[in-house]
């Protein structure tokens, strides 16, 4: 890796905007924009590990990208209009094209345009990020890094729907899987730390959530499918449901188009739909503690879906040696970890409550009780994984 290159990373999520700046493979800083109540705040993480939180005047996450350059100048990471050497963008979109990484060119932009209708929560956001960043940092090469690529190692069985094989192949209707950069970063870190187990279940629990079975450091199976809608219950996504039930929603609510239905399932379901009040796990826990009946039910359903998916992945692997929690809820919420693991005694997992604290200073900790198989809480590092993955393409520009 050429260590002189200044590289900006954009990793838009369904409830956040995450950016990072690297000099070659050296981390300079990360910016994590998220809602706190109705305010958007950002946490700046510096290379020495220190963190600062700042309140912003942004009212929507889509505005953040246009204010990014000024924040990087104010925080003294760049000195004004800057020539970056590359921008890396995390792309979560279905299709074999997006199961690989690409230098963004006309074809890639056209593919993204098509993907907008297929993955309404992610593709339009990343398309907007790329468009805005190309305007701000003119003539910078953008590289689209696939969020599915890590899952290419899965056996064909785990990629397939039970549909006509010719249709599946002709139209690319497969279970692509997502959160590959996150789970890939966890597997690489565990290998480096010499704590990688043969059969692991990695629970990426954030605004979007998925459970991945990892066999010898490679993806073996995962709960997300053609789009990031399949699988467990999420902040605003329903997760898996019967297509006939989805079509009943379309009929009963008088939704006019398939697009409206897809948006409904992606944005009006999950914690938000079931509680009727909030998509934020912090708020759901508060509602549950107050005894709000829909809050109680939303929390219980969320936990049940995670427990079921962990059982499904254990079956897929034929056993499990270690459990990992990652992503914002997995890393920050001792409550969610406690409730999920409460039912996993049958797989050999018990939490040591004294170790299951909310705030982690280290990247990794093992919260398992004596006699339990390891239960790790590990901070995900999608940016670092993007830098590693982009190396070959970076050498071509
Ligand atoms: N301390 C906390 N406890 C529980 N949930 C939290 C906490 N802090 C943030 N969250 C939740 O984390 C979610 C964001 O997760 P994240 O993985 O960053 O999502 P994304 O990348 O999809 O934007 C939000 O839905 C928010 O409700
Ligand atoms: C793919 C996906 O669901 O991403 P996120 O969790 O960041 O929304
Ligand atoms: Mg995310």
Coordinates of C-alpha atoms and ligand atoms in Angstrom, one line a residue:
X1 CA 0.0 0.0 0.0
X2 CA 1.3 3.5 -1.0
X3 CA 1.2 5.2 2.4
X4 CA 1.1 8.8 1.0
X5 CA -2.4 8.6 -0.3
X6 CA -5.1 10.5 1.4
X7 CA -8.3 8.4 1.4
X8 CA -11.8 9.3 2.5
X9 CA -14.2 6.6 3.4
X10 CA -18.0 6.9 3.3
X11 CA -20.1 4.3 5.1
X12 CA -23.7 5.4 5.1
X13 CA -26.0 3.3 7.3
X14 CA -29.8 3.3 7.6
X15 CA -29.6 5.4 10.8
X16 CA -26.2 7.0 10.6
X17 CA -23.4 8.5 8.4
X18 CA -19.9 7.2 9.1
X19 CA -16.7 8.6 7.5
X20 CA -13.1 8.0 8.0
X21 CA -9.8 9.5 6.8
X22 CA -6.7 7.5 6.1
X23 CA -3.2 8.3 5.0
X24 CA -2.4 5.1 3.1
X25 CA -3.3 2.3 5.6
X26 CA -2.8 4.7 8.6
X27 CA -6.0 5.8 10.3
X28 CA -6.3 9.6 10.8
X29 CA -9.8 10.0 12.1
X30 CA -13.4 8.8 12.0
X31 CA -16.6 10.8 12.2
X32 CA -19.8 9.0 13.3
X33 CA -23.0 11.1 12.8
X34 CA -26.1 9.8 14.5
X35 CA -29.3 11.0 16.2
X36 CA -29.4 11.7 19.9
X37 CA -33.1 12.5 20.5
X38 CA -34.0 14.9 17.7
X39 CA -30.4 16.3 17.4
X40 CA -27.7 15.0 15.0
X41 CA -24.4 14.7 16.8
X42 CA -21.1 13.6 15.6
X43 CA -18.4 11.8 17.4
X44 CA -14.8 12.5 16.2
X45 CA -12.4 9.6 16.9
X46 CA -8.8 10.6 16.6
X47 CA -5.8 8.4 15.8
X48 CA -4.8 8.4 19.5
X49 CA -8.1 6.9 20.4
X50 CA -9.6 10.0 22.0
X51 CA -13.2 10.9 21.2
X52 CA -15.1 14.2 21.1
X53 CA -18.8 14.6 20.6
X54 CA -20.3 17.7 18.9
X55 CA -23.9 18.8 18.3
X56 CA -24.7 19.8 14.7
X57 CA -27.4 21.9 13.1
X58 CA -28.2 19.2 10.5
X59 CA -31.8 18.1 10.6
X60 CA -31.5 15.1 8.2
X61 CA -28.7 12.7 7.7
X62 CA -28.7 13.4 3.9
X63 CA -27.4 16.9 4.6
X64 CA -24.3 15.7 6.4
X65 CA -22.3 14.9 3.3
X66 CA -22.5 18.5 2.0
X67 CA -21.1 19.8 5.3
X68 CA -18.4 17.2 5.6
X69 CA -15.5 19.2 4.0
X70 CA -16.1 22.1 6.4
X71 CA -16.1 19.9 9.4
X72 CA -12.8 18.3 8.3
X73 CA -11.3 21.8 7.8
X74 CA -12.7 23.0 11.2
X75 CA -11.3 19.9 12.9
X76 CA -8.0 20.6 11.2
X77 CA -7.7 17.4 9.2
X78 CA -7.6 19.2 5.8
X79 CA -6.5 22.7 5.2
X80 CA -9.3 23.8 2.7
X81 CA -10.3 22.5 -0.7
X82 CA -8.4 19.3 -0.9
X83 CA -7.3 16.9 -3.5
X84 CA -8.0 13.4 -2.1
X85 CA -6.4 10.4 -3.8
X86 CA -9.4 8.2 -3.5
X87 CA -12.8 7.9 -1.9
X88 CA -14.0 4.4 -0.8
X89 CA -17.8 3.9 -0.6
X90 CA -19.5 1.0 1.1
X91 CA -22.2 -0.3 -1.3
X92 CA -25.0 -2.5 -0.1
X93 CA -26.9 -3.4 -3.3
X94 CA -28.2 -6.7 -4.8
X95 CA -26.8 -8.5 -7.8
X96 CA -23.6 -10.2 -8.9
X97 CA -22.2 -6.9 -10.1
X98 CA -22.3 -5.5 -6.5
X99 CA -20.9 -8.7 -5.0
X100 CA -17.5 -7.4 -6.3
X101 CA -15.6 -4.1 -5.8
X102 CA -15.4 -1.6 -8.6
X103 CA -13.9 1.7 -9.6
X104 CA -16.9 3.9 -10.0
X105 CA -17.4 4.7 -13.8
X106 CA -20.4 5.2 -16.0
X107 CA -21.4 1.5 -15.8
X108 CA -21.2 1.5 -12.0
X109 CA -23.4 4.6 -11.8
X110 CA -25.9 3.0 -14.2
X111 CA -25.9 -0.2 -12.0
X112 CA -26.5 1.9 -8.9
X113 CA -29.4 3.6 -10.6
X114 CA -31.0 0.2 -11.2
X115 CA -30.2 -0.8 -7.7
X116 CA -32.1 2.1 -6.2
X117 CA -35.5 0.4 -6.8
X118 CA -34.2 -2.9 -5.5
X119 CA -32.6 -1.7 -2.2
X120 CA -34.6 1.5 -1.3
X121 CA -33.0 2.0 2.1
X122 CA -29.3 1.9 1.0
X123 CA -28.8 2.3 -2.7
X124 CA -30.3 5.8 -3.1
X125 CA -28.2 7.0 -0.1
X126 CA -24.9 5.7 -1.4
X127 CA -25.7 7.1 -4.8
X128 CA -26.3 10.5 -3.2
X129 CA -23.1 10.3 -1.2
X130 CA -21.1 9.5 -4.3
X131 CA -22.7 12.3 -6.3
X132 CA -22.1 14.9 -3.5
X133 CA -18.6 13.8 -2.8
X134 CA -17.7 13.9 -6.5
X135 CA -18.9 17.5 -6.5
X136 CA -17.0 18.5 -3.4
X137 CA -13.7 16.6 -4.1
X138 CA -13.5 17.0 -7.8
X139 CA -11.7 14.5 -10.0
X140 CA -11.2 12.1 -7.1
X141 CA -11.5 8.4 -8.1
X142 CA -14.3 6.7 -6.2
X143 CA -14.1 2.9 -5.4
X144 CA -17.3 1.0 -4.6
X145 CA -16.6 -1.6 -2.0
X146 CA -19.1 -4.4 -1.8
X147 CA -20.8 -5.1 1.5
X148 CA -21.6 -8.6 0.2
X149 CA -18.2 -9.7 -1.1
X150 CA -17.3 -11.4 2.2
X151 CA -20.3 -13.7 1.7
X152 CA -19.2 -15.0 -1.7
X153 CA -17.4 -17.9 0.1
X154 CA -20.8 -19.4 1.2
X155 CA -21.8 -22.7 -0.4
X156 CA -24.4 -22.3 -3.3
X157 CA -27.0 -23.9 -1.0
X158 CA -26.9 -20.9 1.3
X159 CA -27.2 -18.4 -1.5
X160 CA -30.3 -19.9 -3.1
X161 CA -34.0 -19.4 -2.9
X162 CA -36.2 -22.3 -3.7
X163 CA -37.2 -21.0 -7.1
X164 CA -36.6 -22.0 -10.7
X165 CA -32.9 -22.2 -11.1
X166 CA -33.0 -20.7 -14.6
X167 CA -35.0 -17.7 -13.3
X168 CA -32.6 -17.3 -10.4
X169 CA -29.5 -17.3 -12.6
X170 CA -31.0 -15.2 -15.4
X171 CA -32.2 -12.4 -13.1
X172 CA -29.6 -12.7 -10.3
X173 CA -32.3 -13.6 -7.7
X174 CA -30.0 -14.8 -5.0
X175 CA -29.3 -14.3 -1.3
X176 CA -26.4 -11.9 -1.6
X177 CA -26.0 -11.2 2.2
X178 CA -24.8 -7.9 3.7
X179 CA -22.7 -6.6 6.6
X180 CA -19.9 -8.4 5.0
X181 CA -17.4 -5.6 5.7
X182 CA -18.4 -5.7 9.4
X183 CA -18.2 -9.5 9.8
X184 CA -15.0 -9.6 7.7
X185 CA -13.4 -7.0 10.0
X186 CA -14.3 -9.2 13.0
X187 CA -13.0 -12.4 11.5
X188 CA -9.7 -10.7 10.4
X189 CA -9.3 -9.2 13.9
X190 CA -10.0 -12.5 15.7
X191 CA -7.5 -14.3 13.5
X192 CA -4.9 -11.6 14.3
X193 CA -5.6 -11.9 18.0
X194 CA -5.5 -15.7 17.8
X195 CA -9.0 -16.1 19.1
X196 CA -10.7 -17.2 15.9
X197 CA -12.8 -20.4 16.6
X198 CA -13.8 -22.9 13.9
X199 CA -17.5 -22.3 14.2
X200 CA -18.6 -18.8 15.1
X201 CA -21.8 -16.9 15.1
X202 CA -21.4 -13.2 14.5
X203 CA -24.4 -11.0 15.5
X204 CA -24.2 -7.6 13.8
X205 CA -26.9 -5.8 15.8
X206 CA -27.4 -2.2 14.7
X207 CA -30.1 -0.3 12.9
X208 CA -29.8 -3.0 10.3
X209 CA -29.0 -6.4 11.8
X210 CA -27.9 -9.8 10.6
X211 CA -26.6 -13.0 12.0
X212 CA -23.7 -14.7 10.2
X213 CA -22.3 -18.2 10.5
X214 CA -18.5 -18.0 10.1
X215 CA -16.6 -21.2 9.5
X216 CA -12.8 -21.0 9.8
X217 CA -12.9 -17.2 9.3
X218 CA -15.1 -17.4 6.2
X219 CA -18.8 -16.7 5.7
X220 CA -20.8 -19.9 5.7
X221 CA -24.4 -18.6 6.0
X222 CA -26.1 -15.4 6.8
X223 CA -29.6 -14.1 7.5
X224 CA -29.9 -11.3 5.0
X225 CA -30.9 -12.2 1.5
X226 CA -31.5 -10.5 -1.9
X227 CA -31.7 -7.2 0.0
X228 CA -30.9 -6.2 3.6
X229 CA -34.6 -6.7 4.3
X230 CA -34.5 -10.4 5.0
X231 CA -33.7 -12.0 8.3
X232 CA -34.2 -10.7 11.8
X233 CA -36.4 -7.8 13.0
X234 CA -34.6 -4.5 12.7
X235 CA -35.1 -0.8 13.6
X236 CA -37.5 -0.1 10.8
X237 CA -37.3 -3.3 8.7
X238 CA -39.7 -6.2 9.2
X239 CA -37.2 -8.9 8.5
X240 CA -38.4 -12.1 6.9
X241 CA -42.1 -12.5 6.3
X242 CA -44.5 -14.4 4.1
X243 CA -44.7 -12.7 0.7
X244 CA -48.5 -13.3 0.8
X245 CA -48.7 -11.4 4.1
X246 CA -46.8 -8.5 2.4
X247 CA -49.2 -8.5 -0.5
X248 CA -52.1 -8.5 1.9
X249 CA -50.6 -5.3 3.4
X250 CA -50.5 -3.8 0.0
X251 CA -54.1 -4.6 -0.6
X252 CA -55.4 -3.6 2.8
X253 CA -53.6 -0.3 3.0
X254 CA -54.3 0.5 -0.6
X255 CA -50.7 0.9 -1.5
X256 CA -50.5 1.7 -5.2
X257 CA -47.1 0.4 -6.3
X258 CA -44.6 -2.3 -5.4
X259 CA -42.2 0.6 -4.5
X260 CA -44.6 1.8 -1.9
X261 CA -44.9 -1.7 -0.4
X262 CA -41.1 -2.1 -0.4
X263 CA -40.7 1.2 1.3
X264 CA -43.3 0.3 3.9
X265 CA -41.6 -3.0 4.7
X266 CA -38.2 -1.3 5.0
X267 CA -39.2 1.9 6.8
X268 CA -42.4 1.3 8.7
X269 CA -41.8 -2.1 10.2
X270 CA -39.4 -3.5 12.9
X271 CA -39.1 -1.7 16.2
X272 CA -40.9 1.3 14.8
X273 CA -43.9 -0.6 13.4
X274 CA -44.4 -3.0 16.4
X275 CA -44.0 -0.3 19.1
X276 CA -45.8 2.4 17.1
X277 CA -43.4 4.9 18.7
X278 CA -39.7 4.6 18.0
X279 CA -37.1 2.8 15.9
X280 CA -34.4 3.6 18.5
X281 CA -33.5 0.7 20.8
X282 CA -32.6 3.1 23.7
X283 CA -36.2 4.4 23.5
X284 CA -37.7 0.9 23.2
X285 CA -35.8 -0.1 26.4
X286 CA -37.2 3.0 28.2
X287 CA -40.8 2.1 27.0
X288 CA -40.4 -1.5 28.1
X289 CA -39.1 -0.4 31.5
X290 CA -42.2 1.9 31.9
X291 CA -44.4 -1.0 31.1
X292 CA -45.7 0.4 27.8
X293 CA -47.4 -2.7 26.3
X294 CA -46.4 -2.2 22.7
X295 CA -42.8 -1.3 23.8
X296 CA -42.7 -4.5 25.9
X297 CA -43.9 -6.5 22.9
X298 CA -41.5 -4.9 20.4
X299 CA -38.6 -5.6 22.6
X300 CA -39.6 -9.2 23.2
X301 CA -40.2 -9.9 19.5
X302 CA -36.8 -8.3 18.6
X303 CA -35.0 -10.6 21.1
X304 CA -36.9 -13.7 20.0
X305 CA -36.0 -13.1 16.4
X306 CA -32.3 -12.8 17.3
X307 CA -32.4 -16.0 19.4
X308 CA -34.2 -17.9 16.5
X309 CA -31.6 -16.7 14.0
X310 CA -28.7 -17.7 16.2
X311 CA -30.3 -21.2 16.5
X312 CA -30.7 -21.3 12.7
X313 CA -27.0 -20.4 12.2
X314 CA -25.9 -23.0 14.8
X315 CA -27.9 -25.6 12.8
X316 CA -26.2 -24.5 9.6
X317 CA -22.8 -24.8 11.1
X318 CA -23.6 -28.1 13.0
X319 CA -22.6 -26.5 16.3
X320 CA -21.0 -23.3 17.5
X321 CA -17.8 -22.6 19.4
X322 CA -18.1 -18.8 20.0
X323 CA -20.6 -16.0 19.8
X324 CA -19.7 -12.5 18.9
X325 CA -21.8 -9.3 19.3
X326 CA -20.9 -6.3 17.2
X327 CA -22.3 -3.0 15.7
X328 CA -23.8 -0.2 17.7
X329 CA -26.5 -2.1 19.6
X330 CA -24.4 -5.2 19.9
X331 CA -21.5 -3.2 21.3
X332 CA -23.4 -0.7 23.5
X333 CA -26.4 -2.5 24.8
X334 CA -25.7 -4.8 27.8
X335 CA -29.5 -5.2 28.0
X336 CA -29.9 -6.7 24.5
X337 CA -26.9 -9.0 25.0
X338 CA -28.2 -10.2 28.4
X339 CA -31.7 -10.9 27.0
X340 CA -30.5 -12.7 23.9
X341 CA -28.0 -15.0 25.7
X342 CA -30.6 -15.8 28.4
X343 CA -32.0 -18.5 26.1
X344 CA -28.7 -19.8 24.7
X345 CA -27.8 -22.1 27.6
X346 CA -28.6 -25.0 25.3
X347 CA -25.7 -24.0 23.0
X348 CA -23.3 -23.6 25.9
X349 CA -23.4 -19.8 26.4
X350 CA -23.8 -18.0 29.7
X351 CA -23.0 -14.4 30.4
X352 CA -20.9 -13.1 33.4
X353 CA -23.0 -10.1 34.4
X354 CA -20.0 -8.4 36.0
X355 CA -18.3 -8.3 32.6
X356 CA -21.3 -7.4 30.6
X357 CA -21.0 -3.6 31.1
X358 CA -22.4 -1.0 28.7
X359 CA -19.2 0.9 28.1
X360 CA -16.2 -0.8 26.5
X361 CA -12.9 0.9 26.3
X362 CA -11.0 -1.9 24.5
X363 CA -11.8 -3.2 21.1
X364 CA -12.7 -6.6 22.4
X365 CA -13.9 -8.3 25.6
X366 CA -15.1 -11.7 26.5
X367 CA -18.2 -11.5 28.7
X368 CA -18.7 -15.3 29.1
X369 CA -19.1 -16.8 32.6
X370 CA -16.8 -19.5 33.8
X371 CA -17.6 -22.8 32.0
X372 CA -19.3 -21.0 29.1
X373 CA -18.1 -21.0 25.5
X374 CA -16.6 -17.5 24.7
X375 CA -19.0 -14.6 24.1
X376 CA -17.1 -11.7 22.6
X377 CA -18.1 -8.1 22.3
X378 CA -15.9 -6.7 19.5
X379 CA -16.1 -3.3 17.9
X380 CA -16.7 -3.5 14.2
X381 CA -14.3 -1.7 11.9
X382 CA -15.8 -1.5 8.5
X383 CA -13.5 1.4 7.4
X384 CA -10.3 -0.6 8.1
X385 CA -11.8 -3.6 6.2
X386 CA -12.5 -1.3 3.3
X387 CA -8.9 -0.1 3.2
X388 CA -7.7 -3.6 3.2
X389 CA -10.1 -4.7 0.5
X390 CA -9.4 -1.7 -1.7
X391 CA -5.7 -2.3 -1.9
X392 CA -5.7 -4.0 -5.3
X393 CA -7.9 -1.5 -6.9
X394 CA -6.0 1.4 -5.3
X395 CA -2.9 0.1 -6.9
X396 CA -4.6 0.4 -10.3
X397 CA -5.3 4.2 -10.1
Ligands
LIG1 N1 -26.6 2.9 23.9 C1 -27.4 2.3 23.1 N2 -28.1 1.2 23.4 C2 -29.0 0.6 22.6 N3 -29.1 1.0 21.3 C3 -28.3 2.0 20.8 C4 -27.4 2.7 21.7 N4 -26.8 3.7 21.0 C5 -27.3 3.6 19.7 N5 -28.2 2.6 19.6 C6 -29.0 2.2 18.4 O1 -28.0 1.8 17.4 C7 -28.6 1.9 16.1 C8 -27.6 2.3 15.1 O2 -26.8 1.2 14.8 P1 -25.7 1.2 13.7 O3 -25.1 -0.1 13.6 O4 -24.8 2.4 13.8 O5 -26.7 1.5 12.4 P2 -26.4 1.9 10.9 O6 -25.0 1.6 10.6 O7 -27.4 1.0 10.2 O8 -26.8 3.3 10.8 C9 -29.7 3.0 16.3 O9 -30.9 2.3 15.8 C10 -29.8 3.3 17.8 O10 -31.1 3.1 18.2
LIG2 C1 -26.7 -3.5 4.9 C2 -27.3 -2.8 6.1 O1 -28.3 -3.2 6.6 O2 -26.6 -1.8 6.5 P1 -26.9 -0.9 7.8 O3 -27.0 -1.8 9.0 O4 -25.7 0.0 8.0 O5 -28.2 -0.2 7.6
LIG3 MG1 -24.1 0.0 9.5

